[in-house]
Amino acid sequence: EAQVTQNPRYLITVTGKKLTVTCSQNMNHEYMSWYRQDPGLGLRQIYYSMNVEVTDKGDVPEGYKVSRKEKRNFPLILESPSPNQTSLYFCASSLGIGYNEQFFGPGTRLTVL
Amino acid sequence: AQSVAQPEDQVNVAEGNPLTVKCTYSVSGNPYLFWYVQYPNRGLQFLLKYITGDNLVKGSYGFEAEFNKSQTSFHLKKPSALVSDSALYFCAVRPLYNQGGKLIFGQGTELSVKP
């Protein structure tokens, strides 16, 4: 089954404790992206990657890092999480940019205390 | 600044009635336009998109959307709503020459269909 998977689905952590949210897709997509969803704000892009070893900042990159060492994986790293990073996070992938629709993972609900 | 507006936070419809979820955008050039649906505790699912051509596009689950260039709108419609259509709907646009492939999302509209 073609899908985007994320782990963990739920995470409660404390301020300053480094964490990684994994994202993997099995569709051989070149483009991957991370979004955060906050009430009343829709989804905002954090980082994106056009291909392996090619990543760039989205609209809200502060406090986040990403890497793209393999085509299928695009982990999101929070080196020192803060409470304002409490949010619902989605990973997405698509064949490319342009008119290709994006496929979304199930989401990771992160709470930073 | 480029933006997408969904003017209604919530839309309530009786089952069997037609539904409309509104979306307007402010983006330079001719963007690609998308609708996504989010069911509780699930990721977003693609419904339909407008690239070019016929202003009325048809998508999944009986949904359709009408592109209006002069009004910069892309309203989502369905002739007869089902209770199972209840969900959160997002309009999104991608500017034609956007280098980052970013989707600009509206804030979402909660659709509630009552029996």
mmCIF file of C-alpha atoms in Angstrom:
data_model
loop_
_atom_site.group_PDB
_atom_site.id
_atom_site.type_symbol
_atom_site.label_atom_id
_atom_site.label_comp_id
_atom_site.label_asym_id
_atom_site.label_seq_id
_atom_site.Cartn_x
_atom_site.Cartn_y
_atom_site.Cartn_z
ATOM 1 C CA GLU A 1 0.000 0.000 0.000
ATOM 2 C CA ALA A 2 1.297 3.431 -0.991
ATOM 3 C CA GLN A 3 1.669 5.495 2.141
ATOM 4 C CA VAL A 4 3.538 7.997 4.252
ATOM 5 C CA THR A 5 4.277 6.817 7.778
ATOM 6 C CA GLN A 6 5.261 8.878 10.792
ATOM 7 C CA ASN A 7 6.502 7.866 14.208
ATOM 8 C CA PRO A 8 5.673 8.411 16.921
ATOM 9 C CA ARG A 9 2.013 9.325 16.556
ATOM 10 C CA TYR A 10 1.880 10.900 19.999
ATOM 11 C CA LEU A 11 4.699 12.321 22.090
ATOM 12 C CA ILE A 12 4.837 14.199 25.360
ATOM 13 C CA THR A 13 8.241 15.556 26.280
ATOM 14 C CA VAL A 14 9.899 18.256 28.339
ATOM 15 C CA THR A 15 11.607 21.470 27.349
ATOM 16 C CA GLY A 16 15.127 20.973 26.040
ATOM 17 C CA LYS A 17 15.047 17.217 25.488
ATOM 18 C CA LYS A 18 16.094 16.475 21.916
ATOM 19 C CA LEU A 19 13.649 14.458 19.850
ATOM 20 C CA THR A 20 13.252 13.115 16.330
ATOM 21 C CA VAL A 21 10.047 12.452 14.441
ATOM 22 C CA THR A 22 10.570 9.997 11.626
ATOM 23 C CA CYS A 23 8.863 10.105 8.247
ATOM 24 C CA SER A 24 9.051 7.498 5.541
ATOM 25 C CA GLN A 25 7.347 7.096 2.174
ATOM 26 C CA ASN A 26 7.221 4.065 -0.114
ATOM 27 C CA MET A 27 6.195 5.793 -3.340
ATOM 28 C CA ASN A 28 9.660 6.770 -4.582
ATOM 29 C CA HIS A 29 8.684 10.423 -4.334
ATOM 30 C CA GLU A 30 11.361 13.035 -4.812
ATOM 31 C CA TYR A 31 9.663 15.823 -2.888
ATOM 32 C CA MET A 32 9.033 15.693 0.862
ATOM 33 C CA SER A 33 7.912 18.331 3.290
ATOM 34 C CA TRP A 34 7.068 18.938 6.937
ATOM 35 C CA TYR A 35 4.119 21.028 8.117
ATOM 36 C CA ARG A 36 2.747 22.009 11.467
ATOM 37 C CA GLN A 37 -0.941 22.478 12.055
ATOM 38 C CA ASP A 38 -2.204 24.907 14.666
ATOM 39 C CA PRO A 39 -5.839 25.885 15.314
ATOM 40 C CA GLY A 40 -6.971 28.809 13.181
ATOM 41 C CA LEU A 41 -3.695 28.893 11.245
ATOM 42 C CA GLY A 42 -4.085 25.976 8.857
ATOM 43 C CA LEU A 43 -0.874 24.194 7.918
ATOM 44 C CA ARG A 44 2.449 25.959 7.716
ATOM 45 C CA GLN A 45 5.514 24.564 6.038
ATOM 46 C CA ILE A 46 8.586 23.993 8.212
ATOM 47 C CA TYR A 47 11.128 22.476 5.814
ATOM 48 C CA TYR A 48 11.065 20.777 2.462
ATOM 49 C CA SER A 49 13.335 18.624 0.350
ATOM 50 C CA MET A 50 13.424 18.434 -3.428
ATOM 51 C CA ASN A 51 15.610 15.332 -3.421
ATOM 52 C CA VAL A 52 18.328 13.505 -1.512
ATOM 53 C CA GLU A 53 20.728 15.924 0.181
ATOM 54 C CA VAL A 54 18.643 18.914 -0.982
ATOM 55 C CA THR A 55 16.695 20.632 1.784
ATOM 56 C CA ASP A 56 15.478 24.174 2.354
ATOM 57 C CA LYS A 57 13.551 26.265 4.850
ATOM 58 C CA GLY A 58 9.830 26.797 4.701
ATOM 59 C CA ASP A 59 7.878 29.490 6.484
ATOM 60 C CA VAL A 60 8.509 28.475 10.105
ATOM 61 C CA PRO A 61 11.908 26.713 10.298
ATOM 62 C CA GLU A 62 13.145 28.156 13.607
ATOM 63 C CA GLY A 63 13.888 25.468 16.165
ATOM 64 C CA TYR A 64 13.797 22.599 13.656
ATOM 65 C CA LYS A 65 16.299 20.637 11.610
ATOM 66 C CA VAL A 66 15.866 18.043 8.888
ATOM 67 C CA SER A 67 18.006 15.685 6.868
ATOM 68 C CA ARG A 68 17.487 13.725 3.653
ATOM 69 C CA LYS A 69 20.118 11.038 3.403
ATOM 70 C CA GLU A 70 17.829 8.569 1.661
ATOM 71 C CA LYS A 71 15.013 9.215 -0.753
ATOM 72 C CA ARG A 72 12.369 7.531 1.373
ATOM 73 C CA ASN A 73 13.167 9.123 4.752
ATOM 74 C CA PHE A 74 12.861 12.695 5.949
ATOM 75 C CA PRO A 75 13.188 12.986 9.744
ATOM 76 C CA LEU A 76 12.299 16.140 11.658
ATOM 77 C CA ILE A 77 14.632 16.987 14.512
ATOM 78 C CA LEU A 78 13.934 19.273 17.440
ATOM 79 C CA GLU A 79 17.295 19.881 19.105
ATOM 80 C CA SER A 80 15.874 21.759 22.104
ATOM 81 C CA PRO A 81 12.074 21.669 22.084
ATOM 82 C CA SER A 82 10.116 24.506 23.624
ATOM 83 C CA PRO A 83 6.430 24.759 24.588
ATOM 84 C CA ASN A 84 5.652 26.866 21.492
ATOM 85 C CA GLN A 85 6.499 23.820 19.408
ATOM 86 C CA THR A 86 3.525 21.982 20.844
ATOM 87 C CA SER A 87 1.562 21.218 17.704
ATOM 88 C CA LEU A 88 0.320 18.612 15.246
ATOM 89 C CA TYR A 89 2.984 17.746 12.694
ATOM 90 C CA PHE A 90 2.473 16.300 9.238
ATOM 91 C CA CYS A 91 4.944 14.883 6.802
ATOM 92 C CA ALA A 92 4.010 14.898 3.121
ATOM 93 C CA SER A 93 5.475 13.683 -0.137
ATOM 94 C CA SER A 94 4.801 14.062 -3.836
ATOM 95 C CA LEU A 95 6.271 13.057 -7.188
ATOM 96 C CA GLY A 96 7.550 16.565 -7.638
ATOM 97 C CA ILE A 97 6.489 20.161 -7.227
ATOM 98 C CA GLY A 98 4.027 21.869 -9.521
ATOM 99 C CA TYR A 99 0.613 20.330 -9.902
ATOM 100 C CA ASN A 100 1.319 17.027 -8.167
ATOM 101 C CA GLU A 101 -0.848 16.462 -5.138
ATOM 102 C CA GLN A 102 0.868 15.766 -1.855
ATOM 103 C CA PHE A 103 0.319 12.612 0.175
ATOM 104 C CA PHE A 104 0.197 13.172 3.909
ATOM 105 C CA GLY A 105 1.197 11.034 6.823
ATOM 106 C CA PRO A 106 -1.194 10.415 9.738
ATOM 107 C CA GLY A 107 0.314 13.152 11.893
ATOM 108 C CA THR A 108 2.332 13.366 15.094
ATOM 109 C CA ARG A 109 0.820 15.170 18.044
ATOM 110 C CA LEU A 110 3.655 16.685 20.076
ATOM 111 C CA THR A 111 3.290 18.240 23.514
ATOM 112 C CA VAL A 112 6.280 20.034 25.048
ATOM 113 C CA LEU A 113 5.908 20.728 28.762
ATOM 114 C CA ALA B 1 1.600 38.602 0.910
ATOM 115 C CA GLN B 2 0.195 35.476 -0.644
ATOM 116 C CA SER B 3 -2.736 34.029 1.244
ATOM 117 C CA VAL B 4 -5.733 31.728 1.151
ATOM 118 C CA ALA B 5 -8.963 32.547 2.946
ATOM 119 C CA GLN B 6 -11.746 30.221 3.981
ATOM 120 C CA PRO B 7 -14.255 32.721 5.341
ATOM 121 C CA GLU B 8 -16.369 30.206 7.258
ATOM 122 C CA ASP B 9 -14.942 28.366 10.246
ATOM 123 C CA GLN B 10 -17.937 26.045 10.211
ATOM 124 C CA VAL B 11 -20.593 25.031 7.707
ATOM 125 C CA ASN B 12 -23.704 23.162 8.811
ATOM 126 C CA VAL B 13 -25.792 21.269 6.281
ATOM 127 C CA ALA B 14 -28.649 18.802 6.468
ATOM 128 C CA GLU B 15 -28.073 15.430 4.867
ATOM 129 C CA GLY B 16 -29.250 15.384 1.272
ATOM 130 C CA ASN B 17 -28.875 19.125 0.819
ATOM 131 C CA PRO B 18 -26.220 20.686 -1.386
ATOM 132 C CA LEU B 19 -23.108 21.996 0.299
ATOM 133 C CA THR B 20 -20.593 24.690 -0.517
ATOM 134 C CA VAL B 21 -17.312 25.374 1.241
ATOM 135 C CA LYS B 22 -15.801 28.671 0.182
ATOM 136 C CA CYS B 23 -12.224 29.517 -0.676
ATOM 137 C CA THR B 24 -10.629 32.663 -2.047
ATOM 138 C CA TYR B 25 -6.969 33.298 -2.674
ATOM 139 C CA SER B 26 -4.544 36.132 -3.158
ATOM 140 C CA VAL B 27 -1.601 34.803 -5.142
ATOM 141 C CA SER B 28 0.280 36.325 -8.037
ATOM 142 C CA GLY B 29 -0.060 34.622 -11.379
ATOM 143 C CA ASN B 30 -2.142 31.532 -12.017
ATOM 144 C CA PRO B 31 -1.700 29.076 -9.168
ATOM 145 C CA TYR B 32 -2.533 25.420 -8.923
ATOM 146 C CA LEU B 33 -5.504 24.922 -6.596
ATOM 147 C CA PHE B 34 -6.250 21.998 -4.311
ATOM 148 C CA TRP B 35 -8.807 20.758 -1.813
ATOM 149 C CA TYR B 36 -7.911 18.370 0.980
ATOM 150 C CA VAL B 37 -10.088 16.732 3.627
ATOM 151 C CA GLN B 38 -9.041 15.764 7.142
ATOM 152 C CA TYR B 39 -11.027 13.226 9.135
ATOM 153 C CA PRO B 40 -10.532 13.037 12.925
ATOM 154 C CA ASN B 41 -7.132 11.658 13.912
ATOM 155 C CA ARG B 42 -6.130 11.229 10.285
ATOM 156 C CA GLY B 43 -3.805 12.970 7.880
ATOM 157 C CA LEU B 44 -5.018 15.108 5.027
ATOM 158 C CA GLN B 45 -6.432 13.350 2.000
ATOM 159 C CA PHE B 46 -6.401 14.812 -1.491
ATOM 160 C CA LEU B 47 -9.863 15.534 -2.947
ATOM 161 C CA LEU B 48 -9.323 17.388 -6.196
ATOM 162 C CA LYS B 49 -7.203 19.948 -7.983
ATOM 163 C CA TYR B 50 -7.398 22.586 -10.690
ATOM 164 C CA ILE B 51 -4.495 22.933 -13.089
ATOM 165 C CA THR B 52 -5.971 24.444 -16.235
ATOM 166 C CA GLY B 53 -8.903 24.038 -18.589
ATOM 167 C CA ASP B 54 -12.515 23.493 -17.543
ATOM 168 C CA ASN B 55 -13.427 25.650 -14.578
ATOM 169 C CA LEU B 56 -15.441 22.847 -12.974
ATOM 170 C CA VAL B 57 -13.305 19.994 -11.703
ATOM 171 C CA LYS B 58 -14.574 16.747 -10.270
ATOM 172 C CA GLY B 59 -12.890 14.811 -7.520
ATOM 173 C CA SER B 60 -13.284 12.035 -5.006
ATOM 174 C CA TYR B 61 -16.457 11.123 -3.097
ATOM 175 C CA GLY B 62 -18.731 13.141 -5.415
ATOM 176 C CA PHE B 63 -17.095 16.482 -4.667
ATOM 177 C CA GLU B 64 -16.476 19.118 -7.287
ATOM 178 C CA ALA B 65 -15.010 22.593 -7.260
ATOM 179 C CA GLU B 66 -15.530 25.650 -9.383
ATOM 180 C CA PHE B 67 -12.618 27.879 -10.315
ATOM 181 C CA ASN B 68 -13.453 31.539 -10.882
ATOM 182 C CA LYS B 69 -10.480 33.541 -12.077
ATOM 183 C CA SER B 70 -12.087 36.967 -11.858
ATOM 184 C CA GLN B 71 -13.157 36.390 -8.269
ATOM 185 C CA THR B 72 -10.012 34.407 -7.409
ATOM 186 C CA SER B 73 -12.176 31.742 -5.836
ATOM 187 C CA PHE B 74 -12.207 27.955 -5.771
ATOM 188 C CA HIS B 75 -15.343 26.866 -3.936
ATOM 189 C CA LEU B 76 -15.896 23.218 -3.056
ATOM 190 C CA LYS B 77 -19.346 21.801 -3.765
ATOM 191 C CA LYS B 78 -21.377 18.653 -3.515
ATOM 192 C CA PRO B 79 -24.946 18.259 -4.782
ATOM 193 C CA SER B 80 -26.137 16.041 -1.929
ATOM 194 C CA ALA B 81 -24.319 15.941 1.407
ATOM 195 C CA LEU B 82 -23.792 12.783 3.442
ATOM 196 C CA VAL B 83 -23.280 12.511 7.191
ATOM 197 C CA SER B 84 -19.955 10.828 6.397
ATOM 198 C CA ASP B 85 -18.800 14.041 4.677
ATOM 199 C CA SER B 86 -18.447 15.652 8.102
ATOM 200 C CA ALA B 87 -14.791 16.595 8.400
ATOM 201 C CA LEU B 88 -12.316 19.465 8.240
ATOM 202 C CA TYR B 89 -11.714 20.811 4.726
ATOM 203 C CA PHE B 90 -8.659 22.726 3.585
ATOM 204 C CA CYS B 91 -8.187 24.769 0.470
ATOM 205 C CA ALA B 92 -4.585 25.115 -0.694
ATOM 206 C CA VAL B 93 -2.811 26.898 -3.514
ATOM 207 C CA ARG B 94 0.602 26.552 -5.042
ATOM 208 C CA PRO B 95 1.902 29.549 -6.989
ATOM 209 C CA LEU B 96 2.944 28.576 -10.483
ATOM 210 C CA TYR B 97 6.578 29.540 -10.076
ATOM 211 C CA ASN B 98 6.994 28.606 -6.460
ATOM 212 C CA GLN B 99 10.461 27.184 -6.076
ATOM 213 C CA GLY B 100 9.817 25.375 -2.857
ATOM 214 C CA GLY B 101 6.716 23.491 -3.903
ATOM 215 C CA LYS B 102 5.007 24.917 -0.879
ATOM 216 C CA LEU B 103 1.267 24.673 -0.475
ATOM 217 C CA ILE B 104 -0.335 27.743 1.036
ATOM 218 C CA PHE B 105 -3.252 26.545 3.143
ATOM 219 C CA GLY B 106 -6.400 28.216 4.295
ATOM 220 C CA GLN B 107 -7.285 27.920 7.958
ATOM 221 C CA GLY B 108 -9.795 25.146 7.356
ATOM 222 C CA THR B 109 -13.587 24.837 7.425
ATOM 223 C CA GLU B 110 -15.346 22.364 9.667
ATOM 224 C CA LEU B 111 -18.212 20.756 7.766
ATOM 225 C CA SER B 112 -20.998 19.241 9.834
ATOM 226 C CA VAL B 113 -23.703 17.246 8.070
ATOM 227 C CA LYS B 114 -26.683 16.348 10.253
ATOM 228 C CA PRO B 115 -29.138 13.525 9.525
#
